[in-house]
Amino acid sequence: MFDYLIVGSGLAGTTSARLLAEFGKKILVIEKRLHPGGNVYDYYNEHGILVHKYGPHIFHTNYKDVWDFLSRFTEWRNYQHRVLSYVNGQYLPMPINLDTINKLYNTNYNSFTIPHFFNKVKEDIEINNSRDMVISKVGVELYELFFKGYTKKQWDLYPEELDKEVTARIPIRYNRDDRYFTDKYQGIPINGYTNMINNMLVHENICILLKTDYKEVVNWIEYKKMIYTGPIDYFFDYKYGKLPYRSLEFKFETLDQKYYQQVGTVNYPNDYDFTRITEFKHLTGQKSMKTTIVKEYPKEEGEPYYPIPRKENVDLYNLYKKEADKLDNIYFVGRLAKYKYANMDVVIKDAIELVKEVEG
Ligand code: FAD
Ligand code: UDP
């Protein structure tokens, strides 16, 4: 008899499992993939380069408790992610900052004069969607160069068709800070995410069953409570219809050269069919005569990587949530179960709070 059956071994499942195990609870984690870790899984490819199987993952948070929790299971490589956007044949800092503007327009603004520029171009509008969000900060021209094409490629929707939270993820800077994130705590697990996840799972109270969809075995397992981190619509057999998710195809290439690009990620808002190229050695700090890059090609079908934040989807999710709220002793946490475009730290924070609620 297990105290908890946890469906999914991503960060939501693994965090819950570890914390509950430390409360003395007996845990069974069931994972349908061949490996634990969910979308943060990384591995050494045949050229010995550490790569992220489901796309580049950079950890960043302002939550001290989340950082402290993970730091029990890994040391960190101090890494601050930098991104360039390939626009009009130039590689320009993204998020848009002072240097982006000066390079794009061949101007000489400084941090005192740049507000004049932004005040001139930005539009004073009510913010109802992801297009408004950008235009209210930088105006139409920069929106069209940096956001419109990227968003259409990534979501197959125009920014006006998406909730404002999507482009609100990207700030606009009036200074020269060219980091993608400015959170207090940032880094990459020094031996990789998989190593960190495995350290979390190594506990005498945790068993894990891989390569198994929980529905295949759930009726044969005795457990008191369940934590579910898979897609919420699947849990309810799609009774209200399928929630849309956006998927990606990752194409990896290993090249016989030390480095391919200047920074961790280069975004391609207007050229090519992929959205961005990431070079893992920048993230991991690994030394090698070869380098591996990944190109991300958005697609409709496939693994559910991104919930799609727009009203009709949130309405559909709320129907499922209502059902979920009626269930005793079954808890929904994580990006898929809450249908929330959440970063790693938010998912971990939610799992920590959930465990406090049920056992604390
Ligand atoms: P998941 O990692 O999706 O884990 C869910 C697990 O449940 C999976 O392993 C799945 O196989 C399993 N599962 C599902 N259904 C079943 C079932 N029926 N039976 C058994 N098991 C099941 N966040 C950041 O903070 N920084 C980043 O740089 C970043 N980059 C990202 C890049 C990409 C391309 C993507 C897609 C996401 C990125 N994220 C990033 C977000 C991050 O991946 C998520 O916040 C986090 O991994 C979510 O963890 P989770 O446990 O909720 O979900
Ligand atoms: N975005 C954009 N241009 C960029 C970067 C981001 O239009 O150069 C928009 C796009 O809609 C994207 C969203 O902002 O999906 C969030 O970007 P982020 O880099 O946070 O995406 P993620 O890493 O989650 O895929």
Coordinates of C-alpha atoms and ligand atoms in Angstrom, one line a residue:
M1 CA 0.0 0.0 0.0
F2 CA 1.5 3.3 -1.1
D3 CA 0.6 6.6 0.6
Y4 CA 0.9 8.5 -2.7
L5 CA 0.7 7.5 -6.3
I6 CA 2.4 10.3 -8.3
V7 CA 1.8 10.4 -12.0
G8 CA 4.7 11.9 -13.9
S9 CA 8.3 12.3 -13.0
G10 CA 8.9 15.9 -14.2
L11 CA 9.8 18.6 -11.7
A12 CA 6.3 18.7 -10.3
G13 CA 6.2 15.0 -9.7
T14 CA 9.8 14.7 -8.5
T15 CA 9.5 17.6 -6.1
S16 CA 6.3 16.3 -4.6
A17 CA 7.7 12.8 -4.3
R18 CA 10.9 13.9 -2.5
L19 CA 9.2 16.1 0.0
L20 CA 6.5 13.6 0.8
A21 CA 9.1 10.8 1.2
E22 CA 10.9 13.0 3.7
F23 CA 7.6 13.2 5.6
G24 CA 7.9 9.4 5.8
K25 CA 5.3 8.7 3.1
K26 CA 5.6 5.7 0.8
I27 CA 5.6 6.9 -2.8
L28 CA 5.1 5.3 -6.1
V29 CA 6.0 7.4 -9.1
I30 CA 4.7 6.3 -12.5
E31 CA 6.2 7.7 -15.6
K32 CA 5.2 6.9 -19.2
R33 CA 8.5 7.8 -20.8
L34 CA 11.7 5.7 -20.6
H35 CA 13.4 8.1 -18.3
P36 CA 12.5 10.4 -15.4
G37 CA 12.8 14.2 -15.5
G38 CA 9.9 15.2 -17.8
N39 CA 11.0 18.0 -20.1
V40 CA 14.2 18.9 -18.3
Y41 CA 15.8 15.5 -19.1
D42 CA 19.3 15.8 -20.5
Y43 CA 21.8 13.2 -21.7
Y44 CA 25.3 12.9 -23.3
N45 CA 24.9 12.3 -27.0
E46 CA 27.1 10.0 -29.1
H47 CA 29.6 12.8 -29.4
G48 CA 29.9 13.2 -25.7
I49 CA 28.0 16.6 -25.6
L50 CA 25.4 17.1 -22.9
V51 CA 22.2 18.1 -24.6
H52 CA 18.6 18.9 -23.4
K53 CA 16.4 16.4 -25.1
Y54 CA 13.2 18.5 -24.9
G55 CA 14.7 21.9 -25.7
P56 CA 17.0 24.3 -23.8
H57 CA 16.3 24.8 -20.1
I58 CA 17.8 27.6 -18.1
F59 CA 16.9 27.7 -14.5
H60 CA 16.1 31.1 -13.0
T61 CA 14.0 32.2 -10.0
N62 CA 13.4 34.8 -7.4
Y63 CA 12.0 32.2 -5.0
K64 CA 14.7 31.5 -2.4
D65 CA 12.9 28.4 -1.1
V66 CA 12.9 26.9 -4.6
W67 CA 16.5 27.6 -5.1
D68 CA 17.5 26.2 -1.7
F69 CA 15.4 23.1 -2.3
L70 CA 17.1 22.3 -5.6
S71 CA 20.5 23.2 -4.2
R72 CA 20.2 20.2 -1.9
F73 CA 20.4 18.0 -5.0
T74 CA 22.9 19.8 -7.2
E75 CA 25.6 22.4 -7.4
W76 CA 25.3 25.1 -10.0
R77 CA 27.2 26.4 -12.9
N78 CA 26.8 30.2 -12.7
Y79 CA 25.2 30.9 -16.0
Q80 CA 23.3 33.9 -17.2
H81 CA 21.5 33.3 -20.5
R82 CA 22.1 35.7 -23.4
V83 CA 20.0 35.8 -26.6
L84 CA 20.5 37.5 -29.9
S85 CA 17.7 38.1 -32.4
Y86 CA 18.5 37.9 -36.1
V87 CA 16.8 40.9 -37.6
N88 CA 17.5 42.7 -40.9
G89 CA 20.7 40.7 -41.3
Q90 CA 22.0 41.7 -37.8
Y91 CA 22.4 39.9 -34.5
L92 CA 20.7 42.2 -32.0
P93 CA 20.3 41.8 -28.2
M94 CA 17.0 40.3 -27.1
P95 CA 15.1 41.4 -25.0
I96 CA 15.2 44.8 -26.8
N97 CA 17.5 47.1 -24.9
L98 CA 19.5 50.3 -25.5
D99 CA 22.0 48.5 -27.7
T100 CA 19.3 46.9 -29.8
I101 CA 17.9 50.3 -30.7
N102 CA 21.3 51.9 -31.4
K103 CA 22.5 49.0 -33.6
L104 CA 19.2 48.7 -35.4
Y105 CA 18.8 52.4 -36.2
N106 CA 22.5 53.4 -36.0
T107 CA 21.7 55.9 -33.3
N108 CA 23.5 57.0 -30.2
Y109 CA 20.9 57.0 -27.4
N110 CA 22.1 56.7 -23.9
S111 CA 20.1 55.7 -20.8
F112 CA 19.0 59.3 -20.3
T113 CA 17.8 59.9 -23.8
I114 CA 16.3 56.4 -24.7
P115 CA 13.0 57.1 -22.8
H116 CA 12.4 59.9 -25.4
F117 CA 12.7 57.3 -28.1
F118 CA 10.4 54.8 -26.5
N119 CA 7.9 57.5 -25.6
K120 CA 7.8 58.5 -29.2
V121 CA 7.1 55.0 -30.6
K122 CA 5.0 53.3 -28.0
E123 CA 1.2 53.5 -28.2
D124 CA -1.0 54.4 -25.3
I125 CA -3.6 51.6 -25.6
E126 CA -5.6 49.3 -23.4
I127 CA -3.7 46.0 -23.2
N128 CA -6.0 43.1 -24.2
N129 CA -3.6 40.7 -25.9
S130 CA 0.0 39.9 -26.7
R131 CA 0.1 42.4 -29.6
D132 CA -1.1 45.2 -27.4
M133 CA 1.4 44.2 -24.7
V134 CA 4.3 44.8 -27.1
I135 CA 2.9 47.8 -28.9
S136 CA 2.2 49.6 -25.7
K137 CA 5.9 49.4 -24.8
V138 CA 7.7 49.7 -28.2
G139 CA 5.3 50.5 -31.0
V140 CA 4.4 48.8 -34.2
E141 CA 7.7 48.8 -36.1
L142 CA 9.7 47.0 -33.4
Y143 CA 6.7 44.7 -32.7
E144 CA 6.7 43.7 -36.4
L145 CA 10.5 43.1 -36.5
F146 CA 10.9 41.2 -33.3
F147 CA 7.6 39.7 -32.2
K148 CA 5.0 39.2 -34.9
G149 CA 6.8 36.6 -37.0
Y150 CA 8.3 34.8 -34.1
T151 CA 4.9 34.4 -32.4
K152 CA 3.2 33.3 -35.6
K153 CA 5.8 30.7 -36.1
Q154 CA 5.8 29.5 -32.5
W155 CA 2.0 29.3 -32.0
D156 CA 0.6 29.5 -35.5
L157 CA -1.4 32.4 -34.1
Y158 CA -0.9 36.1 -34.4
P159 CA -0.1 37.9 -31.1
E160 CA -3.5 39.5 -31.0
E161 CA -5.0 36.0 -30.7
L162 CA -3.0 35.2 -27.6
D163 CA -3.3 36.3 -24.0
K164 CA -1.0 39.2 -23.0
E165 CA 1.0 36.9 -20.6
V166 CA 2.8 35.3 -23.6
T167 CA 4.7 38.3 -24.8
A168 CA 4.7 39.8 -21.3
R169 CA 7.4 37.2 -20.6
I170 CA 9.8 39.4 -22.5
P171 CA 10.7 42.7 -20.9
I172 CA 11.9 45.9 -22.7
R173 CA 15.0 47.5 -21.2
Y174 CA 16.0 51.1 -21.1
N175 CA 19.6 50.1 -20.2
R176 CA 22.3 47.8 -21.6
D177 CA 21.5 44.7 -19.6
D178 CA 21.6 42.0 -22.2
R179 CA 20.7 39.0 -20.0
Y180 CA 17.5 37.1 -20.9
F181 CA 16.5 36.8 -17.3
T182 CA 17.2 39.1 -14.3
D183 CA 16.1 36.8 -11.5
K184 CA 18.2 36.7 -8.4
Y185 CA 19.1 33.0 -8.7
Q186 CA 20.1 31.6 -12.1
G187 CA 22.2 28.6 -13.2
I188 CA 22.4 25.2 -14.8
P189 CA 22.8 22.1 -12.6
I190 CA 26.5 21.4 -12.7
N191 CA 26.2 17.7 -13.7
G192 CA 23.0 18.3 -15.6
Y193 CA 19.2 18.1 -14.9
T194 CA 19.0 14.4 -15.0
N195 CA 21.6 14.0 -12.4
M196 CA 19.7 16.5 -10.2
I197 CA 16.4 14.6 -10.7
N198 CA 18.0 11.3 -9.9
N199 CA 19.4 12.7 -6.7
M200 CA 15.9 13.8 -5.8
L201 CA 14.5 10.4 -6.5
V202 CA 17.1 8.4 -4.5
H203 CA 15.2 7.9 -1.3
E204 CA 14.2 4.7 0.5
N205 CA 10.5 5.7 0.4
I206 CA 10.4 6.3 -3.3
C207 CA 9.7 3.6 -6.0
I208 CA 9.5 4.5 -9.7
L209 CA 7.9 2.7 -12.5
L210 CA 9.0 3.8 -16.0
K211 CA 7.6 3.3 -19.4
T212 CA 4.1 2.9 -18.0
D213 CA 1.0 5.0 -18.6
Y214 CA -0.7 5.2 -15.2
K215 CA -4.0 4.2 -16.7
E216 CA -2.6 0.7 -17.6
V217 CA -1.9 -0.1 -14.0
V218 CA -3.8 2.2 -11.7
N219 CA -6.5 -0.3 -10.9
W220 CA -4.0 -2.8 -9.6
I221 CA -2.2 -0.5 -7.2
E222 CA -3.2 0.3 -3.7
Y223 CA -2.7 3.9 -2.7
K224 CA -4.3 6.5 -0.5
K225 CA -3.8 9.7 -2.4
M226 CA -2.8 10.7 -5.9
I227 CA -0.7 13.6 -7.3
Y228 CA -1.3 13.9 -11.0
T229 CA 1.1 15.9 -13.2
G230 CA 0.0 14.8 -16.7
P231 CA -2.4 16.6 -19.0
I232 CA -5.6 17.3 -17.2
D233 CA -7.8 16.6 -20.2
Y234 CA -6.3 13.1 -20.5
F235 CA -7.1 12.4 -16.9
F236 CA -10.8 13.0 -17.6
D237 CA -10.7 11.0 -20.9
Y238 CA -11.2 14.2 -22.9
K239 CA -14.9 14.4 -21.7
Y240 CA -15.1 18.1 -22.6
G241 CA -12.9 17.8 -25.7
K242 CA -9.1 18.1 -26.1
L243 CA -7.2 21.0 -24.7
P244 CA -4.9 22.4 -27.4
Y245 CA -1.1 22.2 -26.8
R246 CA 1.6 23.5 -29.0
S247 CA 4.4 21.0 -29.9
L248 CA 7.9 21.2 -31.3
E249 CA 10.3 19.2 -33.3
F250 CA 13.9 19.4 -32.1
K251 CA 16.5 18.9 -34.8
F252 CA 20.0 18.3 -33.3
E253 CA 23.2 18.8 -35.3
T254 CA 26.7 18.1 -34.2
L255 CA 29.4 20.1 -35.9
D256 CA 33.2 19.7 -36.1
Q257 CA 34.0 23.1 -34.7
K258 CA 34.5 24.5 -31.2
Y259 CA 31.6 26.9 -31.3
Y260 CA 28.7 27.7 -33.7
Q261 CA 27.3 30.9 -32.5
Q262 CA 28.2 33.8 -30.1
V263 CA 25.6 33.1 -27.4
G264 CA 23.4 30.4 -26.0
T265 CA 20.4 31.1 -28.2
V266 CA 19.8 33.0 -31.4
N267 CA 16.1 33.8 -32.2
Y268 CA 15.0 33.9 -35.9
P269 CA 11.7 35.9 -35.9
N270 CA 11.5 36.4 -39.6
D271 CA 13.8 34.0 -41.4
Y272 CA 13.7 30.2 -41.7
D273 CA 11.0 27.8 -40.3
F274 CA 12.7 27.3 -36.9
T275 CA 12.2 29.8 -34.1
R276 CA 15.6 29.6 -32.5
I277 CA 19.0 27.8 -32.4
T278 CA 20.5 26.9 -29.1
E279 CA 24.1 25.8 -28.6
F280 CA 24.4 23.7 -25.5
K281 CA 28.1 24.2 -24.7
H282 CA 27.3 27.9 -23.8
L283 CA 24.8 26.6 -21.2
T284 CA 26.8 23.8 -19.8
G285 CA 30.3 25.2 -20.1
Q286 CA 31.5 21.9 -21.5
K287 CA 34.8 21.9 -23.4
S288 CA 35.0 19.9 -26.6
M289 CA 36.4 20.2 -30.2
K290 CA 32.8 19.5 -31.4
T291 CA 29.6 21.4 -30.6
T292 CA 25.9 20.4 -30.7
I293 CA 23.1 22.8 -31.6
V294 CA 19.3 22.3 -31.7
K295 CA 16.8 24.0 -34.0
E296 CA 13.2 24.2 -32.8
Y297 CA 10.4 23.7 -35.3
P298 CA 7.0 24.4 -33.9
K299 CA 4.1 22.0 -34.9
E300 CA 0.6 21.2 -33.9
E301 CA 0.7 17.5 -33.2
G302 CA 3.1 15.7 -30.9
E303 CA 4.2 15.9 -27.3
P304 CA 2.2 18.6 -25.4
Y305 CA 5.0 21.1 -24.7
Y306 CA 3.1 24.4 -24.4
P307 CA -0.4 25.1 -23.1
I308 CA -1.8 27.8 -25.4
P309 CA -2.9 30.8 -23.4
R310 CA -6.1 32.2 -24.9
K311 CA -9.5 32.7 -23.5
E312 CA -11.3 29.8 -25.2
N313 CA -8.7 27.4 -23.9
V314 CA -8.8 28.8 -20.4
D315 CA -12.6 28.4 -20.5
L316 CA -12.2 24.7 -21.5
Y317 CA -9.6 24.2 -18.8
N318 CA -11.9 25.6 -16.2
L319 CA -14.5 22.9 -17.0
Y320 CA -11.9 20.3 -16.2
K321 CA -10.7 22.2 -13.2
K322 CA -14.2 22.2 -11.8
E323 CA -14.2 18.4 -12.1
A324 CA -10.7 18.2 -10.5
D325 CA -11.8 20.3 -7.5
K326 CA -14.6 17.8 -6.8
L327 CA -12.2 14.9 -6.3
D328 CA -11.0 14.0 -2.8
N329 CA -7.4 13.0 -2.3
I330 CA -6.4 13.6 -6.0
Y331 CA -4.3 16.7 -6.5
F332 CA -3.3 18.4 -9.8
V333 CA 0.0 20.1 -10.1
G334 CA 2.5 21.1 -12.9
R335 CA 2.4 22.7 -16.3
L336 CA 0.2 20.1 -17.9
A337 CA -2.2 19.4 -15.0
K338 CA -2.8 23.1 -14.4
Y339 CA -2.6 24.0 -18.1
K340 CA -0.4 26.9 -17.2
Y341 CA 2.6 28.3 -19.3
A342 CA 4.8 28.0 -16.2
N343 CA 8.5 28.0 -15.8
M344 CA 10.4 25.4 -13.8
D345 CA 10.5 27.4 -10.7
V346 CA 6.8 28.1 -10.6
V347 CA 6.0 24.4 -11.0
I348 CA 8.4 23.5 -8.1
K349 CA 6.9 26.3 -6.0
D350 CA 3.4 24.9 -6.6
A351 CA 4.6 21.4 -5.6
I352 CA 6.2 22.7 -2.4
E353 CA 3.0 24.5 -1.5
L354 CA 0.9 21.5 -2.3
V355 CA 2.9 19.3 0.0
K356 CA 2.7 21.8 2.8
E357 CA -1.1 21.9 2.2
V358 CA -1.6 18.1 2.4
E359 CA 1.0 17.2 5.0
G360 CA 2.4 20.3 6.6
Ligands
FAD1 P1 6.6 17.8 -17.4 O1 8.1 18.1 -17.4 O2 5.9 17.8 -18.7 O3 6.4 16.4 -16.7 C1 5.2 15.7 -16.8 C2 5.6 14.2 -16.8 O4 4.4 13.4 -16.7 C3 6.3 13.8 -18.1 O5 7.5 13.1 -17.8 C4 5.3 12.9 -18.8 O6 5.9 11.9 -19.6 C5 4.5 12.3 -17.6 N1 3.2 11.8 -17.9 C6 2.3 12.5 -18.6 N2 1.2 11.7 -18.8 C7 1.4 10.5 -18.1 C8 0.7 9.3 -17.9 N3 -0.5 9.2 -18.5 N4 1.2 8.3 -17.2 C9 2.5 8.5 -16.7 N5 3.2 9.6 -16.9 C10 2.7 10.6 -17.6 N6 11.3 26.6 -17.9 C11 12.3 27.4 -17.3 O7 12.2 27.7 -16.1 N7 13.4 27.8 -18.0 C12 13.6 27.4 -19.3 O8 14.6 27.8 -20.0 C13 12.6 26.6 -19.9 N8 12.7 26.2 -21.2 C14 11.7 25.4 -21.8 C15 11.9 25.1 -23.1 C16 10.9 24.3 -23.7 C17 11.1 23.9 -25.2 C18 9.8 23.8 -23.0 C19 8.8 22.9 -23.7 C20 9.6 24.2 -21.7 C21 10.6 25.0 -21.1 N9 10.5 25.4 -19.7 C22 11.4 26.2 -19.2 C23 9.3 24.9 -18.9 C24 9.7 23.6 -18.1 O9 9.9 22.6 -19.0 C25 8.4 23.3 -17.3 O10 8.1 24.3 -16.4 C26 8.7 22.0 -16.4 O11 9.5 21.1 -17.0 C27 7.3 21.4 -16.1 O12 7.4 20.3 -15.2 P2 6.2 19.4 -15.0 O13 6.6 18.3 -14.0 O14 5.0 20.2 -14.7 O15 5.8 18.8 -16.4
UDP2 N1 8.8 36.2 -28.4 C1 8.9 36.8 -29.6 N2 10.1 37.1 -30.1 C2 11.3 36.7 -29.5 C3 11.1 36.0 -28.2 C4 9.9 35.8 -27.8 O1 7.9 37.2 -30.3 O2 12.4 37.0 -30.0 C5 7.4 35.9 -27.9 C6 6.8 34.6 -28.5 O3 5.4 34.7 -28.6 C7 7.2 33.6 -27.5 C8 7.0 34.4 -26.2 O4 7.4 35.7 -26.5 O5 6.5 32.4 -27.6 C9 7.7 33.9 -25.0 O6 9.1 33.8 -25.3 P1 10.1 32.9 -24.4 O7 11.5 33.1 -24.9 O8 9.8 33.1 -23.0 O9 9.5 31.4 -24.8 P2 9.9 29.9 -24.3 O10 11.3 29.9 -23.9 O11 8.9 29.7 -23.2 O12 9.6 29.1 -25.5

